mmCIF file of C-alpha atoms in Angstrom:
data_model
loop_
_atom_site.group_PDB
_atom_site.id
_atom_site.type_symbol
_atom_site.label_atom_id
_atom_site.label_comp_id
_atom_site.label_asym_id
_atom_site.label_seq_id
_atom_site.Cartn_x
_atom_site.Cartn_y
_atom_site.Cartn_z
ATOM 1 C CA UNK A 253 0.000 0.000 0.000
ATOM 2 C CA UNK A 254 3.118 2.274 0.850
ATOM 3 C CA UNK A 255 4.416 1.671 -2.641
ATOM 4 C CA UNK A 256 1.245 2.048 -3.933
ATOM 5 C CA UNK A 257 1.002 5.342 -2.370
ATOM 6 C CA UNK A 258 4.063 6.894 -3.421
ATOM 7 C CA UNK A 259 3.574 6.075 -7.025
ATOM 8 C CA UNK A 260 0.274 8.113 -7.194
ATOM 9 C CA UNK A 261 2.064 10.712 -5.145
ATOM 10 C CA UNK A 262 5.048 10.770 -8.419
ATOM 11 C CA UNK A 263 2.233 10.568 -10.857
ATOM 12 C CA UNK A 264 0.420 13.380 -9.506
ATOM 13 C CA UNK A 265 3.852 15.749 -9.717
ATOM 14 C CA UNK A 266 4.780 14.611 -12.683
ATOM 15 C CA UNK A 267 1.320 15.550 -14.201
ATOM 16 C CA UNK A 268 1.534 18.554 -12.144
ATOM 17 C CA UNK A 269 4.554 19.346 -13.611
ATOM 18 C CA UNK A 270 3.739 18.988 -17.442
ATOM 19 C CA UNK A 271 1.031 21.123 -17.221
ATOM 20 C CA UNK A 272 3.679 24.267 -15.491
ATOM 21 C CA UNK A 273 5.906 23.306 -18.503
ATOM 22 C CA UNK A 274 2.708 23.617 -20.761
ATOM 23 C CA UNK A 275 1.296 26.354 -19.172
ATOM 24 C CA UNK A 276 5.114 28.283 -19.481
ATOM 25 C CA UNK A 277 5.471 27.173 -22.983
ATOM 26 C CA UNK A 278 2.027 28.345 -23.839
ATOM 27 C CA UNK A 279 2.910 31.884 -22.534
ATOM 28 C CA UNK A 280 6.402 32.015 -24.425
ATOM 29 C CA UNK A 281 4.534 31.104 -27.935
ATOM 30 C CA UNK A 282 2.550 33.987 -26.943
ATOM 31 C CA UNK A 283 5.271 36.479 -26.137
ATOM 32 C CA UNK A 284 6.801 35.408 -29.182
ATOM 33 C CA UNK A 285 3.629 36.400 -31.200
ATOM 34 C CA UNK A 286 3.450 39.559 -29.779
ATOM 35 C CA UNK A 287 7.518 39.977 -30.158
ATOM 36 C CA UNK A 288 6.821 39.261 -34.077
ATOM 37 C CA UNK A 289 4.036 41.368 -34.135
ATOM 38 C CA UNK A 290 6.194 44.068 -32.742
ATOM 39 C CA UNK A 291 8.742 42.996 -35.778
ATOM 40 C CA UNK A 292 6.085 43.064 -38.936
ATOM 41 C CA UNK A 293 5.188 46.726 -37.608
ATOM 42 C CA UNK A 294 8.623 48.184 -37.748
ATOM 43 C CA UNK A 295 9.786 46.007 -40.957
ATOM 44 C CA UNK A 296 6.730 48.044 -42.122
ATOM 45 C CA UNK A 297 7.688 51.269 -40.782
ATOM 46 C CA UNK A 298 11.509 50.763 -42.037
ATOM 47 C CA UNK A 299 10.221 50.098 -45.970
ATOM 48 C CA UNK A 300 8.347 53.038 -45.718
ATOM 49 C CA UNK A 301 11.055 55.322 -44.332
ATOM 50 C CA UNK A 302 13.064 53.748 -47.161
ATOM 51 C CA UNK A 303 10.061 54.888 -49.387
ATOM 52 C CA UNK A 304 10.928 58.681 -48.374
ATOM 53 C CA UNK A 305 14.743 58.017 -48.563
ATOM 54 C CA UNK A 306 14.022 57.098 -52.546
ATOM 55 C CA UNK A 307 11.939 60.212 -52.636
ATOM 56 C CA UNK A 308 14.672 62.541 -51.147
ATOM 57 C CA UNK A 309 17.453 60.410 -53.085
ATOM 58 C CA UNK A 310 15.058 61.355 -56.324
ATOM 59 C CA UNK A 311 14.659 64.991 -55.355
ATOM 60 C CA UNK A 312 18.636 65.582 -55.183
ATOM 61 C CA UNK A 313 19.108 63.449 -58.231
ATOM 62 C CA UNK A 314 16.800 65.631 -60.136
ATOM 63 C CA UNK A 315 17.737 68.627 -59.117
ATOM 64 C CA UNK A 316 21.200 67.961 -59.590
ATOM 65 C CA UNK A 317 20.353 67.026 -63.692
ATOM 66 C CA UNK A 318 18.983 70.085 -64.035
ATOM 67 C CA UNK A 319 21.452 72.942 -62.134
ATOM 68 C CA UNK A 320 23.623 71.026 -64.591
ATOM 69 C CA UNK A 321 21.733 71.687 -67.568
ATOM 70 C CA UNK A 322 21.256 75.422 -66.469
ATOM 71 C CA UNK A 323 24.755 76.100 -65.678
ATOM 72 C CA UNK A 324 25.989 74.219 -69.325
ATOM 73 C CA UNK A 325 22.914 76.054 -71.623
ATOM 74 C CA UNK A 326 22.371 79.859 -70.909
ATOM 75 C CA UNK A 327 18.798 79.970 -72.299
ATOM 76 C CA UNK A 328 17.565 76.422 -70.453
ATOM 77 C CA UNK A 329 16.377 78.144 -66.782
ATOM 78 C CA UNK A 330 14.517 80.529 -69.167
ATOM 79 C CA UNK A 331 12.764 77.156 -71.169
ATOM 80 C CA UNK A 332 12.217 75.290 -68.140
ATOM 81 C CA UNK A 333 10.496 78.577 -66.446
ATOM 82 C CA UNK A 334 8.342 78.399 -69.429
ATOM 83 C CA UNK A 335 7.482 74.703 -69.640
ATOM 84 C CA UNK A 336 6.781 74.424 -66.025
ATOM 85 C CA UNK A 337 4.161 77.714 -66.313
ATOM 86 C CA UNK A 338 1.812 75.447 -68.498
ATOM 87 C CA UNK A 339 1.787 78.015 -71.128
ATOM 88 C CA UNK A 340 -1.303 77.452 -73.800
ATOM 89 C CA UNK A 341 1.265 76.595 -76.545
ATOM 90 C CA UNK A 342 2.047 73.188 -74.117
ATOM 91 C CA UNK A 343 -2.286 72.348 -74.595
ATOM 92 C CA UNK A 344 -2.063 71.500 -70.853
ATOM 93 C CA UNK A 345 -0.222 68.344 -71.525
ATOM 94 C CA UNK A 346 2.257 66.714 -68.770
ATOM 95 C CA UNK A 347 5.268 65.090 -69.524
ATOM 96 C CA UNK A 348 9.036 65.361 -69.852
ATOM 97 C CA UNK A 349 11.313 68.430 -72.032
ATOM 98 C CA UNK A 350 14.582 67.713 -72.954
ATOM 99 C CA UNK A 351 17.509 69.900 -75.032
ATOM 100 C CA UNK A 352 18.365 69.043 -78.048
ATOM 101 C CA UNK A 353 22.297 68.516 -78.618
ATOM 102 C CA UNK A 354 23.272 67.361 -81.594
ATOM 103 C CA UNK A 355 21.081 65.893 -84.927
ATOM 104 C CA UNK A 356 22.303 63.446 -87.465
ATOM 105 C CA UNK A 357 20.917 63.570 -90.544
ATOM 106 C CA UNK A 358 20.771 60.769 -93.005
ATOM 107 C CA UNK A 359 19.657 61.100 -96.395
ATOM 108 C CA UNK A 360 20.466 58.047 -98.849
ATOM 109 C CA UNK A 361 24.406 57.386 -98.264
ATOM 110 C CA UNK A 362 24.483 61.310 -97.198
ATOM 111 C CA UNK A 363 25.596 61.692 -93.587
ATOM 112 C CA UNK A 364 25.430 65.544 -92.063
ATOM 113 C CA UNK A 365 26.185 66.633 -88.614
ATOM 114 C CA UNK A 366 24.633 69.733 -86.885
ATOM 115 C CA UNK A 367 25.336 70.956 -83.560
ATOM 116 C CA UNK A 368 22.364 72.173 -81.827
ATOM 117 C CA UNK A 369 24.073 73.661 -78.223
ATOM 118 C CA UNK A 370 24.174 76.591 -80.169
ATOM 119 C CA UNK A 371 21.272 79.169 -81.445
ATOM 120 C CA UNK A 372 20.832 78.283 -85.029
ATOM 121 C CA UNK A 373 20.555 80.743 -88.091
ATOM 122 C CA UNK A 374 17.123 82.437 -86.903
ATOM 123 C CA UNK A 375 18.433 82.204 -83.112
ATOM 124 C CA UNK A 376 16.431 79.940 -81.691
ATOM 125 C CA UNK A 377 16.809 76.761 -79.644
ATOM 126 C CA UNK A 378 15.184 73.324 -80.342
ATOM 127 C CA UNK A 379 13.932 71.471 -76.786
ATOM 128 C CA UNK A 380 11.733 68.162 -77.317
ATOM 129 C CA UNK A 381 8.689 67.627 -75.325
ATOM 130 C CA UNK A 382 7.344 63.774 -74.653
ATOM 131 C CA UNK A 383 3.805 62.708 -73.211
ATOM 132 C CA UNK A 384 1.874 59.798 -73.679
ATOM 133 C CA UNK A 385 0.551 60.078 -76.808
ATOM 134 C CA UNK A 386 2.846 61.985 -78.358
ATOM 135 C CA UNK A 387 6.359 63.782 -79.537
ATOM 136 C CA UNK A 388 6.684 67.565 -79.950
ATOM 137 C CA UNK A 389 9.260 69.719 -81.438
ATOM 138 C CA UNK A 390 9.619 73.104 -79.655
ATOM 139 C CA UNK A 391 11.704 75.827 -81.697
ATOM 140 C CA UNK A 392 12.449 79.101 -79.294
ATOM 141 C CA UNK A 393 13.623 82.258 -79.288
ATOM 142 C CA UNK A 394 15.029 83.727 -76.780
ATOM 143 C CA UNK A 395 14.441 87.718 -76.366
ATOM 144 C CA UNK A 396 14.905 89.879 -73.806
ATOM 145 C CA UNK A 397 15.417 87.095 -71.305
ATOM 146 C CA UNK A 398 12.015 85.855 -72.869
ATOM 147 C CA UNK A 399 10.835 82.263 -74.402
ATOM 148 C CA UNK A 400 8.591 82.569 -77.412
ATOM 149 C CA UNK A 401 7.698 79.358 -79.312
ATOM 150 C CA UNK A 402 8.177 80.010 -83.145
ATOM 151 C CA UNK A 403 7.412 76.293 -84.174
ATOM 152 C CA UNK A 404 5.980 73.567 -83.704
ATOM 153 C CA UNK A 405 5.889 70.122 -84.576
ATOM 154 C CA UNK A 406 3.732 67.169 -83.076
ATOM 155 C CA UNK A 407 4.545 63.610 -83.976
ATOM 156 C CA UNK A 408 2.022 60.981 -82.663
ATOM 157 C CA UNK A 409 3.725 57.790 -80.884
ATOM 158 C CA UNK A 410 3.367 54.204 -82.575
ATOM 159 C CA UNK A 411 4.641 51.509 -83.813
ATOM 160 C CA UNK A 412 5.029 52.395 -87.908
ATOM 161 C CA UNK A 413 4.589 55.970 -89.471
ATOM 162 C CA UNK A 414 2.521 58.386 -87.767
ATOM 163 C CA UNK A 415 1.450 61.833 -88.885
ATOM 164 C CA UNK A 416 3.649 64.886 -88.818
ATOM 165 C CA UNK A 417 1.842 68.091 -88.135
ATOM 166 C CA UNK A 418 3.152 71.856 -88.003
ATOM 167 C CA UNK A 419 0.779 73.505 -84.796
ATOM 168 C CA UNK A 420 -0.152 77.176 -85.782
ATOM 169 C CA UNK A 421 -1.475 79.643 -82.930
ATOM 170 C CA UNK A 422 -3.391 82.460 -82.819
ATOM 171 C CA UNK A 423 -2.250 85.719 -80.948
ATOM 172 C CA UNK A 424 -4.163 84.400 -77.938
ATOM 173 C CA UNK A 425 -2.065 81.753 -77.962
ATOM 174 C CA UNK A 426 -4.548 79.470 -78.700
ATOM 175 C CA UNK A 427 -4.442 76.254 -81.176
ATOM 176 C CA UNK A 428 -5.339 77.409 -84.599
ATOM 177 C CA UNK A 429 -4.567 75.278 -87.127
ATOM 178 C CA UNK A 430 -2.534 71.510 -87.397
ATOM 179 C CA UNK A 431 -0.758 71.469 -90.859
ATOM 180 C CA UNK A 432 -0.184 67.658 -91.860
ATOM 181 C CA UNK A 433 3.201 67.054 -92.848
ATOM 182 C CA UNK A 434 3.532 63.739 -93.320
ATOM 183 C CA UNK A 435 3.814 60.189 -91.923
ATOM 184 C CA UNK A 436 7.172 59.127 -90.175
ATOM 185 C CA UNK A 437 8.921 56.845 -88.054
ATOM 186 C CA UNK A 438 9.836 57.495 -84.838
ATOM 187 C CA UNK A 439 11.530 56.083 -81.636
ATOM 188 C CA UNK A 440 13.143 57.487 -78.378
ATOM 189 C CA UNK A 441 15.775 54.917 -77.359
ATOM 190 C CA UNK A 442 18.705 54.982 -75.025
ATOM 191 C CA UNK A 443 22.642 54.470 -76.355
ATOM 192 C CA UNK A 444 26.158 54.368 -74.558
ATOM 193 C CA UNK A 445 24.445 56.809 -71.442
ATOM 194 C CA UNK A 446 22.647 59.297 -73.639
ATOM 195 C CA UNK A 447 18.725 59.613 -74.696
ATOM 196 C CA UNK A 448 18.198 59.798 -78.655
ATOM 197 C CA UNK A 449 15.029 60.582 -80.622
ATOM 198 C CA UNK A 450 14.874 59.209 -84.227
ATOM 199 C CA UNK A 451 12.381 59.705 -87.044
ATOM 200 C CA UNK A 452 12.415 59.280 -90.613
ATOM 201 C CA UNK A 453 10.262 58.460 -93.709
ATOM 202 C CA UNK A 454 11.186 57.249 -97.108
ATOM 203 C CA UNK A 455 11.214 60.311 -99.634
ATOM 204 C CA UNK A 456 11.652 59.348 -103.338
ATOM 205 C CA UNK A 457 12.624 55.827 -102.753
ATOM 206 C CA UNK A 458 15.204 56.974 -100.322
ATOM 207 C CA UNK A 459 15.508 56.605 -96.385
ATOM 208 C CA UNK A 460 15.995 59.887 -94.970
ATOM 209 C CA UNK A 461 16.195 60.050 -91.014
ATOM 210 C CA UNK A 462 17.249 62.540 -88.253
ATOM 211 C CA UNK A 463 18.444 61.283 -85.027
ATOM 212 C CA UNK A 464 18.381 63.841 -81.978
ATOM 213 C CA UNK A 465 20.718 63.314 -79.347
ATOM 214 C CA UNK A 466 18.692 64.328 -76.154
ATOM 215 C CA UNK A 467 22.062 64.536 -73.908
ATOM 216 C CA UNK A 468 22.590 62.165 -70.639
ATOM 217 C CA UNK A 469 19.762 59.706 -69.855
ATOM 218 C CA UNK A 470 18.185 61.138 -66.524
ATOM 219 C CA UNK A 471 18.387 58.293 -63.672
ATOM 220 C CA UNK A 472 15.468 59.252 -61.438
#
């Protein structure tokens, strides 16, 4: 009966025991859910301050490309003044302007080089604009530390020819006519760190093309 005894009395502690050990094991699983809990919050909370880093790394990178471009091109702070003051001539379209530095043109087995940094024969300054849709060719003259648009050209984006048209305003500034011009090529592609535009058509049974060279590709 003594030995009897004594092994319900072990029994009992040992059961006694394995439910403490549950009990504390239990309560760790649940400290450790909390603990990871605590961890998926502040993995959250470090992506998103890496979120604003990007958007401050962006903001230096972009301001950066263009102090550049104002310091290297006299009349650019005036052209970007007057791109970002959505002037009518822009039709309240969004998208990207870029200087135009040098144009190849090729005509048959022809090959001519023209440097574009400089103001051409009627003084002016060629920037191209991009948006969604479509390509635009922005001829400027500078004045009197002023931007005036003397031409325009909008080429529409796709995948063969697209039309050409001249865009003639009024003296309000506002859209008057769209002179066709043609369908052409056209493609803005990247090459050895710089941003090129290219379009072309065939013109008596000849290739003629003009490649833009938009400067250094932007990285942000």
């Amino acid at each position: 009966m003594k030995i009897a005894s004594v092994y319900i009395t072990l029994i009992s502690l040992l059961i006694f025991s394995c439910g403490k050990e549950d009990k504390k094991e239990s309560t760790n699983k649940k400290a450790e859910t909390t603990t990871e809990g605590n961890y998926i919050s502040k993995k959250w909370k470090s992506t998103k301050e890496v979120f604003v880093d990007s958007d401050s790394l962006l903001k230096i990178k972009k301001d950066k490309y263009f102090k550049e471009l104002r310091n290297k091109y006299p009349e650019f702070k005036y052209v970007q003044k007057w791109f970002e003051s959505n002037p009518k001539e822009l039709l309240g379209l969004k998208g990207d302007y870029y200087k135009m530095i040098k144009a190849t043109y090729e005509d048959d087995a022809n090959i001519t080089y023209e440097n574009l940094i400089a103001p051409g024969d009627r003084g002016t300054f060629k920037y191209l604009f991009v948006n969604d849709d479509a390509y635009y060719i922005y001829e400027f003259l500078l004045k009197e530390r002023k931007i005036k648009p003397v031409d325009i050209r909008r080429i529409r984006k796709g995948y063969g020819a697209e039309p050409m048209h001249e865009l003639t305003f009024d003296r309000n500034h506002l859209l008057e006519k769209e002179i066709f011009k043609g369908d052409v090529d056209q493609d803005l592609f990247t090459k050895n760190g710089h941003l090129f535009f290219k379009f072309g058509k065939d013109v008596d049974d000849k290739r003629v093309t003009n490649t833009i060279d938009l400067g250094t590709e932007r990285d942000f």
